[in-house]
Coordinates of C-alpha atoms and ligand atoms in Angstrom, one line a residue:
M1 CA 10.7 3.0 27.3
A2 CA 8.2 5.3 25.5
N3 CA 4.9 5.0 23.8
I4 CA 5.3 5.8 20.1
L5 CA 2.4 6.3 17.7
V6 CA 3.3 5.5 14.1
T7 CA 0.8 6.7 11.5
G8 CA 0.8 4.8 8.2
G9 CA 2.7 1.9 10.0
A10 CA 1.1 -0.7 7.7
G11 CA 2.6 0.9 4.6
F12 CA 6.0 0.4 3.1
I13 CA 8.3 2.7 5.0
G14 CA 6.1 2.8 8.1
S15 CA 6.1 -1.0 8.5
N16 CA 9.9 -1.0 8.1
F17 CA 10.2 1.6 10.8
V18 CA 7.9 -0.4 13.2
H19 CA 10.2 -3.4 12.6
Y20 CA 13.2 -1.2 13.3
L21 CA 11.7 0.1 16.5
V22 CA 10.9 -3.4 17.8
N23 CA 14.4 -4.6 16.9
H24 CA 16.4 -1.6 18.1
T25 CA 14.5 -0.1 21.0
D26 CA 12.3 -1.1 23.9
H27 CA 9.5 1.4 23.0
H28 CA 5.9 0.3 22.7
V29 CA 4.5 1.1 19.3
T30 CA 0.9 1.9 18.4
V31 CA 0.1 1.9 14.7
L32 CA -2.7 4.1 13.3
D33 CA -3.5 3.1 9.8
A34 CA -6.6 3.3 7.6
L35 CA -5.6 0.2 5.6
T36 CA -6.1 1.9 2.2
Y37 CA -5.1 -0.1 -0.9
A38 CA -1.5 0.6 0.2
G39 CA -1.8 -0.7 3.8
N40 CA -1.2 -4.3 4.5
L41 CA -1.5 -5.9 8.0
A42 CA 0.6 -8.8 6.8
S43 CA 3.6 -6.4 6.9
L44 CA 3.3 -6.4 10.7
A45 CA 2.3 -10.0 11.1
D46 CA 5.6 -11.3 12.6
L47 CA 5.9 -8.7 15.3
P48 CA 5.2 -9.5 19.0
E49 CA 1.8 -8.5 20.3
N50 CA 3.1 -7.1 23.5
R51 CA 5.2 -4.6 21.6
V52 CA 2.8 -3.4 18.8
T53 CA -0.8 -2.4 19.0
F54 CA -2.7 -1.9 15.8
V55 CA -5.6 0.7 15.5
K56 CA -7.5 0.8 12.2
G57 CA -8.5 4.4 11.6
N58 CA -8.1 7.5 9.6
I59 CA -5.8 10.4 10.4
T60 CA -8.6 12.8 9.5
D61 CA -10.7 11.4 12.3
A62 CA -10.1 14.1 14.9
P63 CA -11.7 12.4 18.0
L64 CA -9.8 9.2 17.4
V65 CA -6.5 11.1 16.8
D66 CA -7.2 13.2 20.0
E67 CA -7.7 10.1 22.1
L68 CA -4.5 8.4 20.7
F69 CA -2.4 11.5 21.3
S70 CA -3.7 11.8 24.9
R71 CA -1.8 8.6 25.7
T72 CA 1.4 8.8 23.5
D73 CA 4.8 10.3 24.1
S74 CA 5.9 10.8 20.5
V75 CA 4.3 10.5 17.0
V76 CA 6.1 9.6 13.8
H77 CA 3.8 10.6 10.9
Y78 CA 4.2 8.4 7.8
A79 CA 0.5 8.1 6.7
A80 CA 0.0 9.6 3.2
E81 CA -1.2 8.9 -0.3
S82 CA 2.2 8.3 -1.7
H83 CA 2.1 7.4 -5.4
N84 CA 2.7 10.1 -8.1
D85 CA 0.9 8.2 -10.8
N86 CA -2.3 7.9 -8.7
S87 CA -2.2 11.6 -7.9
L88 CA -2.2 12.3 -11.7
H89 CA -5.3 10.1 -12.0
D90 CA -7.3 11.2 -8.9
P91 CA -5.8 14.0 -6.8
R92 CA -8.6 14.3 -4.2
P93 CA -7.4 11.6 -1.7
F94 CA -4.0 13.3 -1.6
L95 CA -5.5 16.6 -0.4
D96 CA -7.7 14.8 2.2
T97 CA -4.9 12.6 3.7
N98 CA -1.8 14.6 3.1
I99 CA -3.2 18.1 3.9
V100 CA -6.2 17.6 6.1
G101 CA -4.8 14.5 7.8
T102 CA -1.5 16.4 8.7
F103 CA -3.6 19.3 10.0
T104 CA -5.6 17.0 12.2
L105 CA -2.4 15.6 13.8
L106 CA -1.0 19.0 14.3
E107 CA -4.1 20.2 16.2
A108 CA -3.8 17.2 18.4
A109 CA -0.1 17.7 19.0
R110 CA -0.8 21.3 19.9
K111 CA -3.5 20.3 22.4
H112 CA -1.5 17.6 24.1
D113 CA 2.0 19.1 23.6
T114 CA 3.0 15.9 21.9
R115 CA 6.4 15.5 20.2
L116 CA 5.8 15.0 16.4
H117 CA 8.1 13.9 13.7
H118 CA 6.8 14.6 10.2
I119 CA 8.0 12.4 7.3
S120 CA 8.3 14.0 3.9
T121 CA 10.0 13.7 0.6
D122 CA 12.7 15.3 -1.5
E123 CA 10.1 15.8 -4.2
V124 CA 8.9 19.0 -2.5
Y125 CA 12.0 20.6 -4.0
G126 CA 11.0 19.9 -7.6
D127 CA 13.7 18.5 -9.9
L128 CA 17.3 19.1 -11.0
E129 CA 19.0 19.0 -14.4
L130 CA 21.1 15.9 -15.1
D131 CA 24.3 17.9 -15.1
D132 CA 23.5 20.2 -12.2
P133 CA 26.4 20.0 -9.7
E134 CA 24.1 21.1 -6.9
R135 CA 22.0 18.7 -4.8
F136 CA 19.0 19.5 -2.6
T137 CA 19.8 21.0 0.8
E138 CA 17.5 22.1 3.6
S139 CA 17.6 25.7 2.1
T140 CA 16.5 24.7 -1.5
P141 CA 13.3 26.5 -2.3
Y142 CA 10.1 24.5 -2.6
N143 CA 9.0 23.9 -6.2
P144 CA 6.8 20.7 -6.3
S145 CA 5.6 19.3 -9.7
S146 CA 2.8 16.8 -9.1
P147 CA -0.4 16.7 -7.1
Y148 CA 1.4 14.3 -4.7
S149 CA 4.5 16.4 -4.1
S150 CA 2.5 19.6 -3.8
T151 CA 0.3 18.1 -1.1
K152 CA 3.5 16.9 0.7
A153 CA 4.9 20.4 0.4
G154 CA 1.7 21.8 1.8
S155 CA 1.9 19.4 4.7
D156 CA 5.5 20.5 5.4
L157 CA 4.5 24.1 5.5
L158 CA 1.6 23.4 7.9
V159 CA 4.1 21.7 10.3
R160 CA 6.5 24.7 10.1
A161 CA 3.6 27.1 10.7
W162 CA 2.4 25.1 13.7
V163 CA 5.9 25.1 15.1
R164 CA 6.3 28.8 14.8
S165 CA 2.7 30.0 15.6
F166 CA 1.8 27.5 18.3
G167 CA 5.1 26.1 19.6
V168 CA 4.3 22.6 18.5
R169 CA 7.4 20.4 19.3
A170 CA 8.0 19.0 15.8
T171 CA 10.9 18.1 13.5
L172 CA 10.7 17.3 9.8
S173 CA 12.6 15.1 7.4
N174 CA 12.7 14.9 3.6
C175 CA 14.0 11.6 2.2
S176 CA 14.9 10.4 -1.2
N177 CA 13.5 7.3 -3.0
N178 CA 13.3 4.2 -0.7
Y179 CA 13.7 0.6 -1.7
G180 CA 13.4 -2.6 0.4
P181 CA 10.9 -5.2 1.5
Y182 CA 7.1 -4.5 1.9
Q183 CA 7.0 -1.9 -0.9
H184 CA 3.8 -1.9 -2.9
V185 CA 4.0 -3.4 -6.4
E186 CA 2.8 -0.1 -8.0
K187 CA 6.2 1.4 -7.3
F188 CA 9.1 1.2 -9.8
I189 CA 11.5 -1.4 -8.3
P190 CA 8.9 -3.9 -6.9
R191 CA 6.9 -3.5 -10.2
Q192 CA 9.9 -4.6 -12.3
I193 CA 10.9 -7.4 -9.9
T194 CA 7.4 -8.9 -9.8
N195 CA 7.0 -8.4 -13.6
V196 CA 10.1 -10.6 -14.1
I197 CA 8.8 -13.2 -11.7
R198 CA 5.5 -13.2 -13.6
G199 CA 7.1 -13.3 -17.0
I200 CA 5.9 -9.8 -17.9
Q201 CA 8.4 -7.3 -19.5
P202 CA 9.6 -4.6 -17.2
K203 CA 8.2 -1.1 -18.1
L204 CA 10.5 1.9 -18.4
Y205 CA 8.8 5.3 -18.6
G206 CA 10.1 7.3 -21.6
A207 CA 13.9 7.1 -22.3
G208 CA 14.6 6.2 -18.6
E209 CA 17.2 9.0 -18.1
N210 CA 15.4 10.1 -15.0
V211 CA 17.6 9.9 -11.9
R212 CA 16.4 8.8 -8.4
D213 CA 18.6 8.9 -5.3
W214 CA 18.0 5.4 -3.8
I215 CA 18.2 4.7 0.0
H216 CA 17.3 1.4 1.8
A217 CA 14.2 1.7 4.0
D218 CA 16.3 0.6 7.0
D219 CA 18.6 3.5 6.5
H220 CA 15.6 5.8 6.4
S221 CA 14.4 4.2 9.7
S222 CA 17.7 4.7 11.5
A223 CA 17.8 8.3 10.3
V224 CA 14.3 9.0 11.6
L225 CA 15.1 7.4 15.0
T226 CA 18.2 9.6 15.2
I227 CA 16.2 12.7 14.5
L228 CA 13.5 11.6 17.0
D229 CA 16.2 11.2 19.7
K230 CA 18.6 14.0 18.9
G231 CA 16.9 16.4 16.4
V232 CA 16.5 20.0 17.2
L233 CA 12.8 21.0 17.5
G234 CA 11.6 23.1 14.5
E235 CA 14.4 21.8 12.3
T236 CA 14.3 20.0 8.9
Y237 CA 16.8 17.3 8.0
L238 CA 17.3 15.8 4.5
I239 CA 17.9 12.1 4.4
G240 CA 19.8 10.4 1.6
A241 CA 22.5 7.8 1.0
D242 CA 24.4 9.0 -2.2
G243 CA 22.5 6.5 -4.3
E244 CA 21.9 8.3 -7.6
R245 CA 21.0 6.0 -10.5
N246 CA 19.0 6.5 -13.6
N247 CA 15.9 4.3 -14.2
K248 CA 17.4 2.6 -17.2
D249 CA 20.4 1.5 -15.2
V250 CA 18.2 0.2 -12.4
I251 CA 16.0 -1.8 -14.7
E252 CA 19.1 -3.3 -16.4
L253 CA 20.5 -4.1 -13.0
I254 CA 17.3 -5.9 -11.9
L255 CA 17.2 -7.9 -15.1
G256 CA 20.9 -8.9 -14.7
L257 CA 20.5 -9.9 -11.0
M258 CA 17.4 -12.0 -12.0
G259 CA 19.3 -13.9 -14.7
Q260 CA 17.6 -12.2 -17.7
P261 CA 19.0 -10.4 -20.7
T262 CA 19.5 -6.8 -19.7
D263 CA 17.6 -5.4 -22.7
A264 CA 14.5 -7.5 -22.0
Y265 CA 12.3 -4.5 -21.1
E266 CA 10.0 -2.1 -23.0
H267 CA 9.7 1.6 -23.1
V268 CA 6.2 2.8 -22.3
T269 CA 4.3 6.1 -22.1
D270 CA 6.2 8.6 -20.0
R271 CA 4.7 10.1 -16.8
A272 CA 3.1 13.5 -17.2
G273 CA 5.3 16.2 -15.7
H274 CA 7.9 13.5 -14.9
D275 CA 10.6 15.0 -12.6
L276 CA 14.1 14.5 -14.2
R277 CA 16.4 14.2 -11.2
Y278 CA 16.4 14.1 -7.4
A279 CA 19.7 14.3 -5.4
I280 CA 20.1 14.8 -1.7
D281 CA 22.9 16.5 0.2
F282 CA 22.6 15.0 3.8
T283 CA 25.6 16.9 5.2
K284 CA 23.4 18.5 8.0
L285 CA 22.2 15.1 9.3
R286 CA 25.7 13.7 9.1
T287 CA 27.6 16.5 10.7
E288 CA 25.0 17.8 13.3
L289 CA 23.5 14.4 14.4
G290 CA 26.3 12.0 13.5
W291 CA 24.1 9.8 11.2
T292 CA 25.5 7.7 8.4
P293 CA 23.8 5.1 6.2
A294 CA 24.6 1.4 6.7
Y295 CA 23.7 0.1 3.2
G296 CA 26.6 1.4 1.1
D297 CA 26.2 -1.2 -1.7
F298 CA 23.0 -0.6 -3.8
E299 CA 23.5 -3.8 -5.8
A300 CA 23.7 -5.9 -2.6
G301 CA 20.6 -4.2 -1.2
L302 CA 18.7 -4.7 -4.5
A303 CA 19.7 -8.4 -4.6
A304 CA 18.3 -8.9 -1.1
T305 CA 15.2 -7.0 -2.1
I306 CA 14.7 -9.3 -5.1
Q307 CA 15.1 -12.3 -2.9
W308 CA 12.5 -10.9 -0.5
Y309 CA 9.9 -10.6 -3.4
R310 CA 10.8 -14.1 -4.5
D311 CA 10.2 -15.4 -1.0
N312 CA 7.0 -13.4 -0.3
E313 CA 4.8 -13.9 -3.4
A314 CA 1.8 -14.3 -1.0
W315 CA 2.4 -10.8 0.3
W316 CA 2.3 -9.1 -3.2
A317 CA 0.3 -11.4 -5.4
P318 CA -3.1 -10.1 -4.4
A319 CA -2.3 -6.6 -5.6
K320 CA -0.4 -7.4 -8.8
D321 CA -3.1 -8.0 -11.4
G322 CA -5.1 -4.9 -10.4
V323 CA -2.0 -2.7 -10.6
E324 CA -1.0 -4.0 -14.0
A325 CA -4.6 -3.5 -15.3
F326 CA -4.6 0.1 -14.1
Y327 CA -1.2 0.8 -15.8
A328 CA -2.5 -0.8 -19.0
T329 CA -5.3 1.7 -19.2
K330 CA -2.6 4.4 -19.5
G331 CA -0.3 2.7 -21.9
Q332 CA 2.2 2.1 -19.1
Ligands
NAD401 P1 2.7 3.7 1.4 O1 1.7 4.2 0.3 O2 3.3 2.4 1.2 O3 2.0 3.7 2.8 C1 1.1 4.6 3.3 C2 0.3 4.1 4.4 O4 -0.5 5.1 5.0 C3 -0.6 2.9 4.1 O5 -0.4 1.9 5.1 C4 -2.0 3.5 4.1 O6 -3.0 2.5 4.5 C5 -1.8 4.6 5.2 N1 -2.8 5.7 5.0 C6 -3.1 6.3 3.8 N2 -4.0 7.2 4.1 C7 -4.3 7.2 5.4 C8 -5.2 7.9 6.2 N3 -6.0 8.9 5.7 N4 -5.3 7.6 7.5 C9 -4.5 6.6 8.0 N5 -3.6 5.9 7.3 C10 -3.6 6.2 6.0 O7 3.7 4.9 1.5 P2 5.3 4.9 1.8 O8 6.0 4.7 0.5 O9 5.5 3.9 2.9 O10 5.5 6.4 2.3 C11 5.3 6.7 3.7 C12 5.7 8.1 3.9 O11 7.0 8.4 3.5 C13 4.8 9.1 3.1 O12 4.6 10.2 3.9 C14 5.7 9.5 1.9 O13 5.4 10.8 1.5 C15 7.1 9.5 2.6 N6 8.2 9.2 1.6 C16 8.2 8.1 0.9 C17 9.3 7.8 0.0 C18 9.3 6.6 -0.8 O14 10.3 6.4 -1.5 N7 8.4 5.7 -0.8 C19 10.4 8.7 0.1 C20 10.4 9.8 0.9 C21 9.3 10.0 1.7
TDX402 O1 6.8 1.2 -14.1 C1 7.4 2.2 -13.8 N1 8.4 2.6 -14.7 C2 9.2 3.7 -14.5 O2 10.1 4.0 -15.3 C3 7.2 3.0 -12.7 C4 6.1 2.6 -11.7 C5 8.0 4.1 -12.5 N2 9.0 4.4 -13.4 C6 9.9 5.6 -13.1 C7 9.2 6.9 -12.6 C8 10.3 7.5 -11.7 O3 11.2 8.2 -12.4 O4 10.7 5.2 -12.0 C9 11.0 6.2 -11.1 C10 10.5 5.9 -9.7 O5 9.1 5.9 -9.8 P1 8.2 5.6 -8.4 O6 8.5 4.3 -7.8 O7 6.7 5.8 -8.8 O8 8.7 6.7 -7.4 P2 8.8 8.3 -7.5 O9 7.7 8.9 -8.4 O10 10.2 8.7 -7.8 O11 8.4 8.7 -6.0 C11 8.9 7.9 -4.9 O12 9.9 8.6 -4.2 C12 9.6 9.7 -3.5 C13 7.8 7.6 -3.9 O13 6.7 6.9 -4.6 C14 7.3 8.8 -3.2 O14 6.3 8.5 -2.2 C15 8.4 9.5 -2.6 O15 8.0 10.7 -2.1

């Protein structure tokens, strides 16, 4: 049994990881989360109190971070400002949390010699052409497009520098687009599901040819736990599940699964600087650490996710009107 600190554990992927740890290990989990608009304590409500301790706080709060690191074995760092559209509207919080927050954790890891796993995104690599036969690998050059992805790229580079310069015991992973329960309604898939439930037309940015490489959040969690247990210090691992789909296909799939005509959506203003395609080659994780995804069937995973949003309207309803009002100001 170990004490694991999970930053951002009240967010989408972090809360799925906390559930995963409780269900698949005997570790004790401490969650450090500022409960920004994206954090929701209800995402942890059904977990046993003797396994999970919640601390409300900011990852830029150095004394708090120092105190927590002094009594933890490992840290998994999810906390971030995570939404590209918000980063185009107001980049500042992305620099504070993603850059300064990660720096604050690295300094504490250095002081306490704490094992750290840093969670990042495939967006640090920029985007691919639709017909490019290559996918991202661990050696693809960094080329981020948005304020969000550039701050995530910056945080990755800080981690690598602290490994090399100070011997911090860290690993990194860059994952593709996640879907599953507890994802905020600002994001593509939950926005469309909850639009259909509310009788609002789903909204497709531009022509919808943009491709995302979808992975279930549980598969992301199992990959992170594998890296935490078996990953080589200083190494980066790409996480994906061969889930490439364009946005138009995903919206049509959601409509079909929800019993609606598959053309019952509208095209809205495209995202500025919209990345065309992400695609992950996860050969290194598969061959070196023996990890494989469990959710092979995207349609089945999506159907289960739709059911989760149908069953948990109380979880997402408080955020829905505000999100739609924000998008409406941008013609989206
Ligand atoms: P999210 O926005 O749902 O959750 C972020 C969480 O971090 C929230 O609970 C929020 O309250 C907390 N947080 C934000 N700023 C904080 C701060 N300064 N101090 C403490 N807590 C703070 O994000 P997510 O989609 O779950 O993403 C989690 C991580 O995974 C991020 O690092 C993101 O870059 C990465 N990632 C996400 C995806 C994806 O598809 N969503 C894919 C690859 C990587
Ligand atoms: O209403 C919408 N309509 C639409 O067409 C929204 C909200 C999005 N989109 C498009 C934009 C993207 O091509 O859908 C795609 C997915 O959009 P998001 O859910 O905003 O995700 P993305 O920008 O791809 O980034 C996500 O994956 C990588 C996460 O939000 C990041 O945190 C992660 O790093």
